[in-house]
mmCIF file of C-alpha atoms and ligand atoms in Angstrom:
data_model
loop_
_atom_site.group_PDB
_atom_site.id
_atom_site.type_symbol
_atom_site.label_atom_id
_atom_site.label_comp_id
_atom_site.label_asym_id
_atom_site.label_seq_id
_atom_site.Cartn_x
_atom_site.Cartn_y
_atom_site.Cartn_z
ATOM 1 C CA MET A 1 24.397 77.710 114.206
ATOM 2 C CA LYS A 2 25.490 78.589 110.708
ATOM 3 C CA VAL A 3 24.078 81.749 109.132
ATOM 4 C CA ASP A 4 24.717 83.972 106.106
ATOM 5 C CA TYR A 5 25.043 87.162 108.236
ATOM 6 C CA ILE A 6 25.924 88.323 111.695
ATOM 7 C CA ILE A 7 24.864 91.859 112.424
ATOM 8 C CA VAL A 8 26.281 93.847 115.320
ATOM 9 C CA GLY A 9 23.937 96.747 116.423
ATOM 10 C CA LEU A 10 20.174 97.053 116.193
ATOM 11 C CA GLY A 11 19.775 100.833 115.984
ATOM 12 C CA LEU A 12 18.176 102.371 112.842
ATOM 13 C CA ALA A 13 21.086 101.085 110.769
ATOM 14 C CA GLY A 14 20.931 97.511 111.979
ATOM 15 C CA ILE A 15 16.993 97.334 111.513
ATOM 16 C CA ALA A 16 17.239 98.595 108.028
ATOM 17 C CA PHE A 17 19.834 96.001 107.016
ATOM 18 C CA THR A 18 17.991 93.416 108.768
ATOM 19 C CA GLU A 19 14.858 94.188 106.590
ATOM 20 C CA GLN A 20 16.990 93.844 103.554
ATOM 21 C CA LEU A 21 18.094 90.272 104.627
ATOM 22 C CA ILE A 22 14.426 89.105 105.444
ATOM 23 C CA ALA A 23 13.262 90.546 102.110
ATOM 24 C CA ASN A 24 16.089 88.410 100.409
ATOM 25 C CA ASN A 25 15.653 85.329 102.437
ATOM 26 C CA LYS A 26 19.051 85.611 103.943
ATOM 27 C CA SER A 27 19.572 83.910 107.381
ATOM 28 C CA PHE A 28 21.038 86.017 110.168
ATOM 29 C CA VAL A 29 21.780 86.545 113.868
ATOM 30 C CA VAL A 30 21.995 89.960 115.485
ATOM 31 C CA PHE A 31 24.098 90.967 118.705
ATOM 32 C CA ASN A 32 22.912 93.931 120.308
ATOM 33 C CA ASP A 33 23.754 95.576 123.862
ATOM 34 C CA ASN A 34 22.718 98.856 125.491
ATOM 35 C CA SER A 35 25.905 100.642 125.198
ATOM 36 C CA GLN A 36 24.656 103.235 122.541
ATOM 37 C CA LYS A 37 21.380 105.091 122.708
ATOM 38 C CA SER A 38 21.142 107.244 119.636
ATOM 39 C CA SER A 39 18.165 105.572 118.029
ATOM 40 C CA LEU A 40 16.526 105.209 121.364
ATOM 41 C CA VAL A 41 16.497 108.855 122.284
ATOM 42 C CA ALA A 42 16.269 110.584 118.857
ATOM 43 C CA GLY A 43 13.792 112.968 117.829
ATOM 44 C CA GLY A 44 13.124 110.931 115.101
ATOM 45 C CA VAL A 45 12.080 113.829 112.822
ATOM 46 C CA TYR A 46 12.481 113.806 109.075
ATOM 47 C CA ASN A 47 12.706 117.184 107.150
ATOM 48 C CA PRO A 48 14.150 117.725 103.830
ATOM 49 C CA VAL A 49 15.250 121.205 104.451
ATOM 50 C CA ILE A 50 17.983 122.472 106.756
ATOM 51 C CA LEU A 51 16.218 125.348 108.387
ATOM 52 C CA LYS A 52 19.162 127.170 109.736
ATOM 53 C CA ARG A 53 20.441 127.935 106.298
ATOM 54 C CA PHE A 54 17.372 126.930 104.053
ATOM 55 C CA THR A 55 19.325 124.639 102.084
ATOM 56 C CA PRO A 56 18.086 121.306 100.827
ATOM 57 C CA VAL A 57 19.288 118.066 102.931
ATOM 58 C CA TRP A 58 21.762 116.036 100.689
ATOM 59 C CA ASN A 59 19.715 113.637 98.613
ATOM 60 C CA ALA A 60 16.539 114.259 100.623
ATOM 61 C CA THR A 61 14.117 113.607 97.965
ATOM 62 C CA GLN A 62 15.444 110.286 97.015
ATOM 63 C CA GLN A 63 15.973 109.451 100.656
ATOM 64 C CA LEU A 64 12.399 110.133 101.614
ATOM 65 C CA ALA A 65 11.163 108.083 98.600
ATOM 66 C CA VAL A 66 12.776 104.975 100.158
ATOM 67 C CA ALA A 67 12.141 105.817 103.649
ATOM 68 C CA MET A 68 8.311 106.405 103.711
ATOM 69 C CA PRO A 69 7.396 103.126 102.101
ATOM 70 C CA PHE A 70 9.976 101.296 104.515
ATOM 71 C CA TYR A 71 8.335 102.654 107.502
ATOM 72 C CA GLU A 72 4.884 102.125 106.275
ATOM 73 C CA ASN A 73 5.855 98.500 105.627
ATOM 74 C CA LEU A 74 7.339 98.226 109.214
ATOM 75 C CA GLU A 75 3.959 99.697 110.585
ATOM 76 C CA GLN A 76 2.091 96.961 108.631
ATOM 77 C CA LYS A 77 4.179 94.185 109.951
ATOM 78 C CA PHE A 78 3.824 95.331 113.572
ATOM 79 C CA ASN A 79 0.307 96.573 113.092
ATOM 80 C CA THR A 80 1.143 99.754 114.823
ATOM 81 C CA THR A 81 1.895 103.389 113.984
ATOM 82 C CA PHE A 82 5.477 104.448 113.939
ATOM 83 C CA ASP A 83 5.391 107.588 111.573
ATOM 84 C CA ARG A 84 3.318 110.717 112.522
ATOM 85 C CA LYS A 85 3.266 113.190 109.711
ATOM 86 C CA PHE A 86 3.033 116.874 110.534
ATOM 87 C CA LEU A 87 3.907 120.221 109.356
ATOM 88 C CA THR A 88 6.954 121.964 110.626
ATOM 89 C CA LYS A 89 6.706 125.774 111.369
ATOM 90 C CA LYS A 90 9.774 127.771 111.434
ATOM 91 C CA VAL A 91 9.936 130.834 113.604
ATOM 92 C CA PHE A 92 11.525 133.605 111.769
ATOM 93 C CA LYS A 93 13.895 135.574 113.693
ATOM 94 C CA SER A 94 13.646 138.853 111.515
ATOM 95 C CA ILE A 95 12.560 140.197 108.393
ATOM 96 C CA GLU A 96 15.791 139.137 106.716
ATOM 97 C CA ASP A 97 15.347 135.763 107.843
ATOM 98 C CA GLN A 98 11.768 135.729 106.167
ATOM 99 C CA ASN A 99 13.493 137.226 102.835
ATOM 100 C CA ASN A 100 16.107 134.266 103.006
ATOM 101 C CA TRP A 101 13.249 132.078 103.100
ATOM 102 C CA PHE A 102 11.908 133.131 99.740
ATOM 103 C CA SER A 103 15.326 133.429 98.184
ATOM 104 C CA ALA A 104 15.848 129.842 99.065
ATOM 105 C CA ILE A 105 12.590 128.584 97.352
ATOM 106 C CA ASP A 106 13.872 130.226 94.008
ATOM 107 C CA LYS A 107 17.708 129.212 94.492
ATOM 108 C CA TYR A 108 17.201 125.558 95.260
ATOM 109 C CA ASN A 109 13.865 125.068 93.427
ATOM 110 C CA ILE A 110 12.154 123.866 96.646
ATOM 111 C CA ALA A 111 8.786 125.289 96.677
ATOM 112 C CA ARG A 112 7.329 121.647 96.993
ATOM 113 C CA TYR A 113 9.003 121.793 100.584
ATOM 114 C CA LEU A 114 8.826 125.615 101.790
ATOM 115 C CA ASP A 115 5.414 127.126 101.510
ATOM 116 C CA ASP A 116 5.454 130.553 99.876
ATOM 117 C CA LYS A 117 2.480 131.680 102.076
ATOM 118 C CA LEU A 118 3.448 132.720 105.468
ATOM 119 C CA ASP A 119 1.667 131.881 108.444
ATOM 120 C CA TYR A 120 0.699 135.091 110.488
ATOM 121 C CA ASN A 121 -1.646 133.254 113.044
ATOM 122 C CA LYS A 122 -0.966 133.462 116.785
ATOM 123 C CA TYR A 123 -0.627 130.192 118.549
ATOM 124 C CA GLN A 124 -1.207 130.029 122.442
ATOM 125 C CA GLY A 125 1.981 129.523 124.206
ATOM 126 C CA VAL A 126 4.244 130.217 121.146
ATOM 127 C CA ILE A 127 6.577 133.251 120.955
ATOM 128 C CA ALA A 128 6.874 134.524 117.645
ATOM 129 C CA ASN A 129 7.499 138.227 116.646
ATOM 130 C CA TYR A 130 7.472 137.553 113.043
ATOM 131 C CA ALA A 131 5.656 135.160 110.811
ATOM 132 C CA LEU A 132 6.055 131.288 110.822
ATOM 133 C CA GLY A 133 7.167 129.494 107.474
ATOM 134 C CA ASN A 134 5.382 126.059 106.835
ATOM 135 C CA VAL A 135 7.750 123.134 106.002
ATOM 136 C CA ASN A 136 5.792 120.296 104.135
ATOM 137 C CA GLU A 137 6.542 116.718 103.933
ATOM 138 C CA THR A 138 7.896 116.436 107.424
ATOM 139 C CA GLY A 139 6.974 114.167 110.486
ATOM 140 C CA ARG A 140 8.435 111.975 113.023
ATOM 141 C CA VAL A 141 9.263 108.420 113.421
ATOM 142 C CA ASP A 142 8.840 107.153 116.937
ATOM 143 C CA THR A 143 12.316 105.530 116.772
ATOM 144 C CA LEU A 144 12.259 104.173 120.484
ATOM 145 C CA ASN A 145 8.972 102.442 119.752
ATOM 146 C CA LEU A 146 10.422 101.121 116.478
ATOM 147 C CA VAL A 147 13.511 99.690 118.010
ATOM 148 C CA ASN A 148 11.667 98.149 120.920
ATOM 149 C CA SER A 149 9.237 96.498 118.672
ATOM 150 C CA TYR A 150 11.990 95.157 116.148
ATOM 151 C CA GLU A 151 13.896 93.866 119.202
ATOM 152 C CA GLU A 152 11.157 91.924 120.641
ATOM 153 C CA PHE A 153 9.963 90.509 117.081
ATOM 154 C CA ILE A 154 13.587 88.926 116.228
ATOM 155 C CA LEU A 155 14.017 88.073 119.852
ATOM 156 C CA LYS A 156 10.833 85.929 119.568
ATOM 157 C CA ASN A 157 12.190 84.455 116.388
ATOM 158 C CA ASN A 158 15.608 83.431 118.324
ATOM 159 C CA LEU A 159 17.509 85.691 115.943
ATOM 160 C CA LEU A 160 18.721 88.160 118.643
ATOM 161 C CA LYS A 161 21.573 87.835 121.217
ATOM 162 C CA GLN A 162 21.404 90.436 123.877
ATOM 163 C CA GLU A 163 24.912 90.615 124.557
ATOM 164 C CA THR A 164 28.045 92.760 123.807
ATOM 165 C CA PHE A 165 29.870 91.531 120.691
ATOM 166 C CA ASN A 166 33.345 90.782 121.762
ATOM 167 C CA TYR A 167 35.576 91.565 118.733
ATOM 168 C CA GLU A 168 38.713 89.431 120.005
ATOM 169 C CA SER A 169 36.397 86.297 119.600
ATOM 170 C CA LEU A 170 35.862 86.620 115.911
ATOM 171 C CA GLU A 171 37.693 84.372 113.967
ATOM 172 C CA ILE A 172 38.349 85.317 110.291
ATOM 173 C CA LYS A 173 38.917 82.508 107.749
ATOM 174 C CA ASP A 174 38.826 82.888 104.129
ATOM 175 C CA ASN A 175 35.335 82.287 103.344
ATOM 176 C CA LEU A 176 34.016 81.709 106.783
ATOM 177 C CA LEU A 177 33.518 83.706 110.123
ATOM 178 C CA LYS A 178 33.429 81.889 113.644
ATOM 179 C CA TYR A 179 32.152 83.768 116.735
ATOM 180 C CA ASN A 180 31.845 81.132 119.452
ATOM 181 C CA THR A 181 29.165 78.834 118.403
ATOM 182 C CA VAL A 182 28.059 80.820 115.296
ATOM 183 C CA GLU A 183 29.415 80.438 111.744
ATOM 184 C CA ALA A 184 28.715 82.969 109.261
ATOM 185 C CA TYR A 185 29.583 84.046 105.767
ATOM 186 C CA LYS A 186 29.641 87.750 106.497
ATOM 187 C CA ILE A 187 29.355 90.301 109.355
ATOM 188 C CA VAL A 188 27.985 93.664 109.072
ATOM 189 C CA PHE A 189 28.907 96.055 111.847
ATOM 190 C CA SER A 190 26.198 98.953 112.627
ATOM 191 C CA GLU A 191 27.214 99.782 116.154
ATOM 192 C CA GLY A 192 26.816 103.751 115.902
ATOM 193 C CA PHE A 193 29.251 105.281 118.106
ATOM 194 C CA GLY A 194 30.256 102.022 119.386
ATOM 195 C CA LEU A 195 32.382 101.668 116.218
ATOM 196 C CA LYS A 196 35.139 103.300 118.146
ATOM 197 C CA LYS A 197 35.825 100.084 119.890
ATOM 198 C CA ASN A 198 35.798 98.040 116.561
ATOM 199 C CA PRO A 199 39.492 97.278 115.749
ATOM 200 C CA TYR A 200 38.464 96.562 112.254
ATOM 201 C CA PHE A 201 36.933 99.954 111.248
ATOM 202 C CA ASN A 202 37.845 102.376 114.245
ATOM 203 C CA GLN A 203 40.256 104.223 112.128
ATOM 204 C CA LEU A 204 37.287 105.650 110.211
ATOM 205 C CA PRO A 205 36.598 109.418 111.035
ATOM 206 C CA LEU A 206 33.582 108.956 113.111
ATOM 207 C CA THR A 207 33.379 111.860 115.368
ATOM 208 C CA GLY A 208 30.204 111.444 117.312
ATOM 209 C CA VAL A 209 28.035 114.549 118.665
ATOM 210 C CA LYS A 210 26.367 114.012 121.996
ATOM 211 C CA GLY A 211 22.755 115.284 122.032
ATOM 212 C CA GLU A 212 20.237 115.685 124.853
ATOM 213 C CA THR A 213 16.463 116.148 124.935
ATOM 214 C CA ILE A 214 13.869 116.794 127.459
ATOM 215 C CA THR A 215 10.168 115.680 127.209
ATOM 216 C CA ILE A 216 7.602 118.303 128.838
ATOM 217 C CA TYR A 217 4.167 118.230 129.887
ATOM 218 C CA ALA A 218 2.713 121.748 129.098
ATOM 219 C CA PRO A 219 -1.070 121.644 129.286
ATOM 220 C CA GLU A 220 -1.617 125.328 127.945
ATOM 221 C CA LEU A 221 0.611 124.476 124.751
ATOM 222 C CA ALA A 222 -1.818 123.269 121.980
ATOM 223 C CA ILE A 223 0.170 122.971 118.916
ATOM 224 C CA ASP A 224 -0.077 119.853 116.562
ATOM 225 C CA PHE A 225 3.026 120.744 114.430
ATOM 226 C CA GLN A 226 6.708 120.665 114.922
ATOM 227 C CA LEU A 227 7.837 124.178 116.156
ATOM 228 C CA LYS A 228 11.317 124.800 115.060
ATOM 229 C CA SER A 229 13.213 127.862 116.761
ATOM 230 C CA THR A 230 16.447 127.728 118.578
ATOM 231 C CA VAL A 231 15.205 124.289 119.876
ATOM 232 C CA PHE A 232 12.454 122.036 118.350
ATOM 233 C CA VAL A 233 9.230 121.396 120.105
ATOM 234 C CA LEU A 234 7.809 118.059 118.983
ATOM 235 C CA PRO A 235 3.993 117.289 119.674
ATOM 236 C CA LEU A 236 3.914 113.682 121.151
ATOM 237 C CA GLY A 237 0.168 113.830 122.119
ATOM 238 C CA ASN A 238 -1.737 114.567 125.472
ATOM 239 C CA HIS A 239 0.074 117.835 125.733
ATOM 240 C CA TYR A 240 3.613 116.215 125.911
ATOM 241 C CA PHE A 241 6.410 117.716 124.000
ATOM 242 C CA LYS A 242 9.907 116.534 123.262
ATOM 243 C CA VAL A 243 12.287 119.580 123.190
ATOM 244 C CA GLY A 244 15.894 119.295 121.864
ATOM 245 C CA ALA A 245 18.618 119.074 121.134
ATOM 246 C CA THR A 246 21.949 120.029 122.443
ATOM 247 C CA PHE A 247 25.171 119.445 120.456
ATOM 248 C CA ASN A 248 28.190 118.576 122.464
ATOM 249 C CA TRP A 249 31.387 117.822 120.716
ATOM 250 C CA THR A 250 33.625 116.879 123.743
ATOM 251 C CA ASP A 251 31.582 114.689 125.921
ATOM 252 C CA LYS A 252 31.157 111.245 124.444
ATOM 253 C CA THR A 253 29.020 109.463 127.013
ATOM 254 C CA SER A 254 25.217 109.003 126.905
ATOM 255 C CA THR A 255 24.591 110.302 130.389
ATOM 256 C CA PRO A 256 22.173 113.205 130.805
ATOM 257 C CA THR A 257 23.553 116.122 132.387
ATOM 258 C CA GLU A 258 22.456 119.091 134.435
ATOM 259 C CA GLU A 259 24.207 121.549 132.010
ATOM 260 C CA GLY A 260 22.507 120.001 129.111
ATOM 261 C CA LYS A 261 18.784 120.398 130.815
ATOM 262 C CA LYS A 262 19.913 123.868 131.699
ATOM 263 C CA GLU A 263 20.727 124.840 128.169
ATOM 264 C CA LEU A 264 17.481 123.370 126.830
ATOM 265 C CA GLU A 265 15.393 125.164 129.497
ATOM 266 C CA GLU A 266 17.078 128.504 128.879
ATOM 267 C CA LYS A 267 16.617 128.374 125.148
ATOM 268 C CA LEU A 268 12.961 127.226 125.744
ATOM 269 C CA THR A 269 12.203 130.349 127.499
ATOM 270 C CA LYS A 270 12.495 132.120 124.178
ATOM 271 C CA VAL A 271 10.434 129.594 122.261
ATOM 272 C CA ILE A 272 7.260 129.176 124.407
ATOM 273 C CA ASN A 273 5.675 131.251 127.508
ATOM 274 C CA VAL A 274 3.585 128.769 129.226
ATOM 275 C CA ASN A 275 4.283 126.693 132.413
ATOM 276 C CA TYR A 276 5.556 123.162 131.848
ATOM 277 C CA THR A 277 6.992 120.141 134.067
ATOM 278 C CA ILE A 278 9.780 117.987 132.686
ATOM 279 C CA SER A 279 8.848 114.237 132.656
ATOM 280 C CA GLU A 280 11.951 112.880 131.039
ATOM 281 C CA HIS A 281 15.735 113.823 130.223
ATOM 282 C CA THR A 282 17.666 111.659 127.906
ATOM 283 C CA ALA A 283 21.140 111.636 126.092
ATOM 284 C CA GLY A 284 22.911 109.732 123.340
ATOM 285 C CA VAL A 285 25.842 110.188 120.817
ATOM 286 C CA ARG A 286 25.050 111.002 117.204
ATOM 287 C CA PRO A 287 27.365 108.845 115.042
ATOM 288 C CA THR A 288 28.511 111.806 112.914
ATOM 289 C CA THR A 289 31.451 111.937 110.567
ATOM 290 C CA LYS A 290 34.008 114.482 109.401
ATOM 291 C CA ASP A 291 32.509 115.063 105.928
ATOM 292 C CA ARG A 292 28.812 114.694 107.137
ATOM 293 C CA ARG A 293 28.301 111.469 104.842
ATOM 294 C CA PRO A 294 27.626 107.898 105.873
ATOM 295 C CA LEU A 295 30.147 105.322 106.244
ATOM 296 C CA VAL A 296 29.361 102.139 104.160
ATOM 297 C CA GLY A 297 31.662 99.421 102.616
ATOM 298 C CA LYS A 298 33.874 96.536 102.937
ATOM 299 C CA HIS A 299 37.029 96.220 105.102
ATOM 300 C CA SER A 300 40.252 96.876 103.061
ATOM 301 C CA LYS A 301 41.671 93.315 104.116
ATOM 302 C CA TYR A 302 39.011 91.163 105.029
ATOM 303 C CA LYS A 303 36.501 90.865 102.289
ATOM 304 C CA ASN A 304 33.576 89.487 104.409
ATOM 305 C CA LEU A 305 33.581 92.387 106.938
ATOM 306 C CA TYR A 306 31.340 95.444 106.338
ATOM 307 C CA VAL A 307 30.285 98.495 108.001
ATOM 308 C CA LEU A 308 27.043 100.706 108.180
ATOM 309 C CA ASN A 309 27.505 103.769 110.242
ATOM 310 C CA GLY A 310 27.723 107.345 110.059
ATOM 311 C CA LEU A 311 24.129 108.129 109.827
ATOM 312 C CA GLY A 312 24.765 111.465 111.715
ATOM 313 C CA THR A 313 22.016 113.625 112.635
ATOM 314 C CA ARG A 314 19.501 112.226 110.081
ATOM 315 C CA GLY A 315 19.266 108.562 110.660
ATOM 316 C CA VAL A 316 15.599 108.261 110.042
ATOM 317 C CA MET A 317 15.775 109.523 106.536
ATOM 318 C CA ILE A 318 19.265 107.880 105.495
ATOM 319 C CA ALA A 319 19.103 104.343 107.068
ATOM 320 C CA PRO A 320 16.852 102.689 104.593
ATOM 321 C CA THR A 321 18.681 104.027 101.666
ATOM 322 C CA VAL A 322 22.312 103.141 102.736
ATOM 323 C CA ALA A 323 21.111 99.812 104.119
ATOM 324 C CA LYS A 324 19.705 98.963 100.669
ATOM 325 C CA ALA A 325 23.005 100.114 98.871
ATOM 326 C CA LEU A 326 25.016 98.126 101.311
ATOM 327 C CA PHE A 327 23.003 95.076 100.486
ATOM 328 C CA GLU A 328 23.119 95.425 96.922
ATOM 329 C CA PHE A 329 26.896 96.070 97.000
ATOM 330 C CA ILE A 330 27.435 92.811 98.829
ATOM 331 C CA GLU A 331 25.011 90.551 97.098
ATOM 332 C CA PHE A 332 24.814 92.027 93.565
ATOM 333 C CA ASN A 333 28.177 93.845 93.226
ATOM 334 C CA LYS A 334 26.423 97.051 92.555
ATOM 335 C CA GLU A 335 28.868 99.860 92.986
ATOM 336 C CA LEU A 336 28.437 102.122 96.203
ATOM 337 C CA ASP A 337 28.045 105.812 95.651
ATOM 338 C CA LYS A 338 31.500 107.378 96.098
ATOM 339 C CA GLU A 339 30.074 109.722 98.694
ATOM 340 C CA ILE A 340 29.166 107.150 101.054
ATOM 341 C CA ASN A 341 31.939 104.221 100.240
ATOM 342 C CA ILE A 342 34.382 104.219 103.060
ATOM 343 C CA ASN A 343 37.140 103.787 100.401
ATOM 344 C CA ARG A 344 37.179 107.564 100.152
ATOM 345 C CA PHE A 345 39.423 107.529 103.207
ATOM 346 C CA VAL A 346 42.061 105.077 101.814
ATOM 347 C CA ASP A 347 45.062 107.134 100.418
HETATM 348 C C1 FAD B 401 19.384 113.732 121.068
HETATM 349 C C2 FAD B 401 19.330 113.197 119.484
HETATM 350 C C3 FAD B 401 18.482 113.619 118.673
HETATM 351 C C4 FAD B 401 18.279 113.088 117.435
HETATM 352 N N1 FAD B 401 17.293 113.419 116.579
HETATM 353 C C5 FAD B 401 17.279 112.787 115.537
HETATM 354 C C6 FAD B 401 16.071 113.357 114.606
HETATM 355 O O1 FAD B 401 15.216 113.982 114.904
HETATM 356 N N2 FAD B 401 16.060 112.692 113.410
HETATM 357 C C7 FAD B 401 16.936 111.744 112.955
HETATM 358 O O2 FAD B 401 16.910 111.416 111.780
HETATM 359 N N3 FAD B 401 18.026 111.488 113.640
HETATM 360 C C8 FAD B 401 18.214 112.071 114.800
HETATM 361 N N4 FAD B 401 19.277 111.690 115.613
HETATM 362 C C9 FAD B 401 20.364 110.784 115.106
HETATM 363 C C10 FAD B 401 19.777 109.349 114.981
HETATM 364 O O3 FAD B 401 19.404 109.102 116.353
HETATM 365 C C11 FAD B 401 20.996 108.530 114.436
HETATM 366 O O4 FAD B 401 21.335 108.994 113.190
HETATM 367 C C12 FAD B 401 20.708 107.214 114.482
HETATM 368 O O5 FAD B 401 19.868 106.835 115.412
HETATM 369 C C13 FAD B 401 21.867 106.153 114.424
HETATM 370 O O6 FAD B 401 21.669 104.830 114.300
HETATM 371 P P1 FAD B 401 22.686 103.632 114.395
HETATM 372 O O7 FAD B 401 22.019 102.481 114.293
HETATM 373 O O8 FAD B 401 23.735 104.155 113.438
HETATM 374 O O9 FAD B 401 23.375 103.756 115.918
HETATM 375 P P2 FAD B 401 22.631 103.479 117.327
HETATM 376 O O10 FAD B 401 21.399 103.917 117.504
HETATM 377 O O11 FAD B 401 23.697 104.151 118.158
HETATM 378 O O12 FAD B 401 22.754 101.781 117.371
HETATM 379 C C14 FAD B 401 23.751 101.248 117.630
HETATM 380 C C15 FAD B 401 23.471 99.873 118.269
HETATM 381 O O13 FAD B 401 24.571 99.093 118.323
HETATM 382 C C16 FAD B 401 24.941 98.612 119.674
HETATM 383 N N5 FAD B 401 26.282 98.245 119.885
HETATM 384 C C17 FAD B 401 27.339 99.026 119.911
HETATM 385 N N6 FAD B 401 28.441 98.194 119.898
HETATM 386 C C18 FAD B 401 27.991 97.013 120.345
HETATM 387 C C19 FAD B 401 28.737 95.878 120.489
HETATM 388 N N7 FAD B 401 30.008 95.738 120.675
HETATM 389 N N8 FAD B 401 28.022 94.658 120.633
HETATM 390 C C20 FAD B 401 26.632 94.473 120.643
HETATM 391 N N9 FAD B 401 25.825 95.743 120.471
HETATM 392 C C21 FAD B 401 26.721 96.868 120.116
HETATM 393 C C22 FAD B 401 24.396 99.783 120.499
HETATM 394 O O14 FAD B 401 24.238 99.688 121.885
HETATM 395 C C23 FAD B 401 23.203 100.263 119.905
HETATM 396 O O15 FAD B 401 21.928 99.482 120.238
HETATM 397 C C24 FAD B 401 19.238 112.273 116.940
HETATM 398 C C25 FAD B 401 20.377 111.752 117.737
HETATM 399 C C26 FAD B 401 20.287 112.131 119.081
HETATM 400 C C27 FAD B 401 21.401 111.722 120.191
#
C-alpha cells in the first residue's frame, strides 16, 4: 500500500487533518488506538471568552469562523447533528464580578459576545445570589459522537488501522517512509498526550493536564443553557447534564478517580440545589503546552515528519484552523504563524 500520508491519532486533531486530505484528494491511512481519551471525554464546549477573567480567547473570532462551517460540513456528511448551539450563563460571585463584566466589554470590545443586559431571572435548581451574564455564540460539539462516526466512516473505507503505531518500525528514507507494508511520502503525528512516547517529537514542551467529568441525571433541573460557575453544567437533553471539569497537573493517566468525583460533587453543591444521580464518570489528559499555544510544524532533521498537537483546553475551536495551517504549510509552503510553529522552541 502506497499513500501520500500516514496519520497517527484520530482525535480532533487527526480528524481535522484528515478532512484537509480528503478535500484536497490526497491518499492516506490512519493509525489509531485507545491509549488517549481527550476527544472522547471532552465537554466539547466552544466559548470565545475566558470567563474566569473575562478576557477574549486567543484568536477566537477567527477560529470560530473556520470551526463553525467545519462542523456543519461534517454534520452534512454524516447526516446527523454534532453541534448544539446554546447560551452560556455565567453565575456572578459578587457585585465586583458583575462590574468586571462591564469593564471587559469596553476594554476588549467584546459586546458581540458578552451581553450588557444581565439576567435576573430565577431558574429552578440553580443557585445564584447575583445576576447571570449571557455569553453569545457558544455551544457544544458532541466530540464522542463525532470521533465514533468518523472512525466508522474511515474504517468502512479501509483507511483505518485500529492499532498502536510502533515508532521503532518506521523507516525514514529521503523521500519515502516505510512502515511495515505501508509506504508514504509524509507522516503527521496527532497523538494528543500520547506524543510523550514519540521519539521524534517528545522533546516538545507538552505538559498535559488531566480532567475528569461526571454525567448526572437531575429531573428537577430544567436548564437549556450552559451554566458556568466553579464547574460547568452542560445540558445533554432528557435531564442529563455533563459536569466538569477537574484540573490535575500530576496524574497523567486517563483513569477516573474517587478524588476527582468527590471534587466535582463538592463544587456542584454550590451550583445546583436539586437531587441527582451520577450516570457516568470519565477522565482524559488534555494536550496542554507550556505557552498555551498549539504545537504545529516539521521535524528539524526529517523533512517528511510533521506534528499537530497542543490543542490544550480548546480543541474544538482550534483544531480546524491549525489543521488547515499545517496542510497549507506542507503542500503550499505557506508560512506557519510564529505562535504555533514548533520552531519557536529551537534555540
Ligand atoms: C475532561 C476534559 C474536558 C474537556 N473539555 C473541553 C471542552 O469543553 N472544549 C474543548 O474545546 N476542549 C475540551 N477539552 C480538550 C480537548 O479534549 C482536546 O483539546 C482535544 O480533544 C485534543 O485532541 P487531540 O486529537 O490532539 O488528542 P486526543 O483526543 O488525545 O487524540 C489522540 C489520539 O491518538 C491516539 N494515539 C496516541 N498515540 C498513538 C499511537 N502510538 N498509535 C496509535 N494511536 C495513538 C490516541 O489513542 C487518541 O485516539 C477537554 C479535555 C478533557 C480531558
